[in-house]
Amino acid sequence: MTTLTLGGVSLTRVIEIGRSSFPTTSMLPESTPEAVARHHGWLKPHFWDEATDDLGSCIGTWIVRTPEHLVLIDTGVGNDKPRESNPIWHRRAGTFLDDLAAAGVRPEQVDYVVITHMHVDHVGWNTRLVNGVWVPTFPNARYVFAGEEWDFWKHESERGADEYGCIDDSVLPIVAAGQAQLVDATHRIDDWLKFEPSAGHTPGHASVRLTTSAGDAVFSGDLMHRVVQVAEPQWSSRFCYDGKQAAVTRREFVERHADTGTLILAAHFPRPGLIVREREGLRFR
Ligand SMILES: [Zn+2]
């Protein structure tokens, strides 16, 4: 478990699944093994998974303790969820809640659950199965969603286009319980955390900026999936709703954050890092 401290705010990552569910060339259809290999020099060893001989990737949650609030950012895949098309995600029986407890978090203590976007690997632990019913995992939390994101996925769910059914089992129960807080994509959560729009991967995708006396960090959700996209921002993922827009958003993001010292916490990167401009181009270090 990784814990960082930035200006009085602690950041702890709980990893639910420590390995990629998709090879890089499948995840980033415009990439090729040869093009990725040109970056091996800086990707290895920190961002490389020797076991798969591919870029490292993981799924999990960030626990953010600001001076006022206990906040979770994104909630992984979840347990017991029917996800037939992906064996790694299907009816999991993982140790996520025990791992949260090991990090000192009991579900009832969580003040906010902040969701960057409503994909299946980001909303799963919003709910858990109790006596055959999906109930909010965090009973006292407000779940913060960008309204534009919710509008899109509500419509997708209603027309039967929610591929995994994650809106039905992981978002609708939150809305029904009255725990959803629909906000605009620039919403301020508290004095330290605020949403920033970063659409493209999904229509209402939002990043979360942490501002502290010791500098900024950005939870960038799925604005980038694989570390190599820092150097190749034109490569969008096969899961991007609007690949062209995602590439524009990504390029703007990496250019804007290069050499600023802003800590980048991308949902699936194996570790945090900084975007730096080097002789050969933009890199993640
Ligand atoms: Zn994701």
PDB file of N, CA and C in Angstrom, residues 30 198-202 222-224 229-230 232-237 240-255:
ATOM      1  N   GLU A  30      -3.941   2.320 -31.844  1.00  0.00           N
ATOM      2  CA  GLU A  30      -3.030   3.001 -32.775  1.00  0.00           C
ATOM      3  C   GLU A  30      -1.560   2.719 -32.456  1.00  0.00           C
ATOM      4  N   SER A 198     -12.437  17.087 -18.173  1.00  0.00           N
ATOM      5  CA  SER A 198     -11.433  16.464 -19.060  1.00  0.00           C
ATOM      6  C   SER A 198     -12.151  15.449 -19.954  1.00  0.00           C
ATOM      7  N   ALA A 199     -13.103  15.950 -20.708  1.00  0.00           N
ATOM      8  CA  ALA A 199     -13.986  15.091 -21.505  1.00  0.00           C
ATOM      9  C   ALA A 199     -13.255  14.459 -22.679  1.00  0.00           C
ATOM     10  N   GLY A 200     -13.802  13.373 -23.154  1.00  0.00           N
ATOM     11  CA  GLY A 200     -13.267  12.659 -24.303  1.00  0.00           C
ATOM     12  C   GLY A 200     -13.336  11.164 -24.068  1.00  0.00           C
ATOM     13  N   HIS A 201     -12.685  10.717 -22.988  1.00  0.00           N
ATOM     14  CA  HIS A 201     -12.764   9.285 -22.661  1.00  0.00           C
ATOM     15  C   HIS A 201     -14.220   8.889 -22.435  1.00  0.00           C
ATOM     16  N   THR A 202     -14.933   9.733 -21.694  1.00  0.00           N
ATOM     17  CA  THR A 202     -16.403   9.657 -21.617  1.00  0.00           C
ATOM     18  C   THR A 202     -16.904  11.099 -21.742  1.00  0.00           C
ATOM     19  N   ASP A 222      -9.146   8.336 -16.312  1.00  0.00           N
ATOM     20  CA  ASP A 222      -8.707   7.614 -17.509  1.00  0.00           C
ATOM     21  C   ASP A 222      -8.392   8.560 -18.664  1.00  0.00           C
ATOM     22  N   LEU A 223      -7.993   9.770 -18.341  1.00  0.00           N
ATOM     23  CA  LEU A 223      -7.483  10.683 -19.364  1.00  0.00           C
ATOM     24  C   LEU A 223      -6.295  10.030 -20.076  1.00  0.00           C
ATOM     25  N   MET A 224      -5.528   9.209 -19.308  1.00  0.00           N
ATOM     26  CA  MET A 224      -4.474   8.355 -19.883  1.00  0.00           C
ATOM     27  C   MET A 224      -4.629   6.990 -19.224  1.00  0.00           C
ATOM     28  N   GLN A 229       1.350   6.979 -23.017  1.00  0.00           N
ATOM     29  CA  GLN A 229       0.525   8.045 -23.613  1.00  0.00           C
ATOM     30  C   GLN A 229       1.007   9.452 -23.235  1.00  0.00           C
ATOM     31  N   VAL A 230       1.835   9.556 -22.202  1.00  0.00           N
ATOM     32  CA  VAL A 230       2.444  10.861 -21.909  1.00  0.00           C
ATOM     33  C   VAL A 230       3.279  11.306 -23.101  1.00  0.00           C
ATOM     34  N   GLU A 232       3.047   9.818 -26.163  1.00  0.00           N
ATOM     35  CA  GLU A 232       2.279   9.611 -27.398  1.00  0.00           C
ATOM     36  C   GLU A 232       0.806   9.943 -27.132  1.00  0.00           C
ATOM     37  N   PRO A 233       0.522  11.228 -26.845  1.00  0.00           N
ATOM     38  CA  PRO A 233      -0.847  11.571 -26.416  1.00  0.00           C
ATOM     39  C   PRO A 233      -1.900  11.382 -27.508  1.00  0.00           C
ATOM     40  N   GLN A 234      -1.458  11.195 -28.745  1.00  0.00           N
ATOM     41  CA  GLN A 234      -2.420  10.986 -29.833  1.00  0.00           C
ATOM     42  C   GLN A 234      -3.027   9.580 -29.804  1.00  0.00           C
ATOM     43  N   TRP A 235      -2.462   8.662 -29.001  1.00  0.00           N
ATOM     44  CA  TRP A 235      -2.995   7.302 -28.916  1.00  0.00           C
ATOM     45  C   TRP A 235      -4.154   7.270 -27.916  1.00  0.00           C
ATOM     46  N   SER A 236      -5.353   7.190 -28.395  1.00  0.00           N
ATOM     47  CA  SER A 236      -6.501   7.039 -27.499  1.00  0.00           C
ATOM     48  C   SER A 236      -6.794   5.562 -27.287  1.00  0.00           C
ATOM     49  N   SER A 237      -7.525   5.277 -26.223  1.00  0.00           N
ATOM     50  CA  SER A 237      -7.819   3.875 -25.914  1.00  0.00           C
ATOM     51  C   SER A 237      -9.049   3.414 -26.677  1.00  0.00           C
ATOM     52  N   CYS A 240     -12.299   4.800 -25.338  1.00  0.00           N
ATOM     53  CA  CYS A 240     -12.637   6.225 -25.360  1.00  0.00           C
ATOM     54  C   CYS A 240     -13.908   6.442 -26.173  1.00  0.00           C
ATOM     55  N   TYR A 241     -14.833   7.179 -25.590  1.00  0.00           N
ATOM     56  CA  TYR A 241     -16.108   7.474 -26.260  1.00  0.00           C
ATOM     57  C   TYR A 241     -15.859   8.307 -27.508  1.00  0.00           C
ATOM     58  N   ASP A 242     -14.991   9.319 -27.376  1.00  0.00           N
ATOM     59  CA  ASP A 242     -14.644  10.186 -28.494  1.00  0.00           C
ATOM     60  C   ASP A 242     -13.113  10.262 -28.537  1.00  0.00           C
ATOM     61  N   GLY A 243     -12.526   9.358 -29.311  1.00  0.00           N
ATOM     62  CA  GLY A 243     -11.064   9.239 -29.336  1.00  0.00           C
ATOM     63  C   GLY A 243     -10.371  10.524 -29.761  1.00  0.00           C
ATOM     64  N   LYS A 244     -10.967  11.240 -30.714  1.00  0.00           N
ATOM     65  CA  LYS A 244     -10.357  12.496 -31.180  1.00  0.00           C
ATOM     66  C   LYS A 244     -10.334  13.535 -30.063  1.00  0.00           C
ATOM     67  N   GLN A 245     -11.492  13.680 -29.401  1.00  0.00           N
ATOM     68  CA  GLN A 245     -11.568  14.640 -28.296  1.00  0.00           C
ATOM     69  C   GLN A 245     -10.645  14.208 -27.156  1.00  0.00           C
ATOM     70  N   ALA A 246     -10.608  12.918 -26.890  1.00  0.00           N
ATOM     71  CA  ALA A 246      -9.741  12.410 -25.812  1.00  0.00           C
ATOM     72  C   ALA A 246      -8.286  12.760 -26.104  1.00  0.00           C
ATOM     73  N   ALA A 247      -7.883  12.645 -27.375  1.00  0.00           N
ATOM     74  CA  ALA A 247      -6.488  12.948 -27.739  1.00  0.00           C
ATOM     75  C   ALA A 247      -6.188  14.436 -27.577  1.00  0.00           C
ATOM     76  N   VAL A 248      -7.153  15.276 -27.935  1.00  0.00           N
ATOM     77  CA  VAL A 248      -6.974  16.727 -27.766  1.00  0.00           C
ATOM     78  C   VAL A 248      -6.848  17.063 -26.278  1.00  0.00           C
ATOM     79  N   THR A 249      -7.742  16.500 -25.474  1.00  0.00           N
ATOM     80  CA  THR A 249      -7.726  16.741 -24.026  1.00  0.00           C
ATOM     81  C   THR A 249      -6.405  16.249 -23.419  1.00  0.00           C
ATOM     82  N   ARG A 250      -5.958  15.077 -23.874  1.00  0.00           N
ATOM     83  CA  ARG A 250      -4.743  14.465 -23.324  1.00  0.00           C
ATOM     84  C   ARG A 250      -3.514  15.297 -23.674  1.00  0.00           C
ATOM     85  N   ARG A 251      -3.429  15.712 -24.948  1.00  0.00           N
ATOM     86  CA  ARG A 251      -2.266  16.500 -25.362  1.00  0.00           C
ATOM     87  C   ARG A 251      -2.204  17.821 -24.583  1.00  0.00           C
ATOM     88  N   GLU A 252      -3.346  18.455 -24.464  1.00  0.00           N
ATOM     89  CA  GLU A 252      -3.403  19.724 -23.723  1.00  0.00           C
ATOM     90  C   GLU A 252      -2.970  19.506 -22.268  1.00  0.00           C
ATOM     91  N   PHE A 253      -3.413  18.386 -21.693  1.00  0.00           N
ATOM     92  CA  PHE A 253      -3.111  18.086 -20.287  1.00  0.00           C
ATOM     93  C   PHE A 253      -1.612  17.850 -20.075  1.00  0.00           C
ATOM     94  N   VAL A 254      -1.008  17.029 -20.943  1.00  0.00           N
ATOM     95  CA  VAL A 254       0.417  16.725 -20.728  1.00  0.00           C
ATOM     96  C   VAL A 254       1.282  17.959 -20.993  1.00  0.00           C
ATOM     97  N   GLU A 255       0.898  18.752 -21.995  1.00  0.00           N
ATOM     98  CA  GLU A 255       1.667  19.987 -22.276  1.00  0.00           C
ATOM     99  C   GLU A 255       1.570  20.950 -21.089  1.00  0.00           C
TER     100      GLU A 255
END
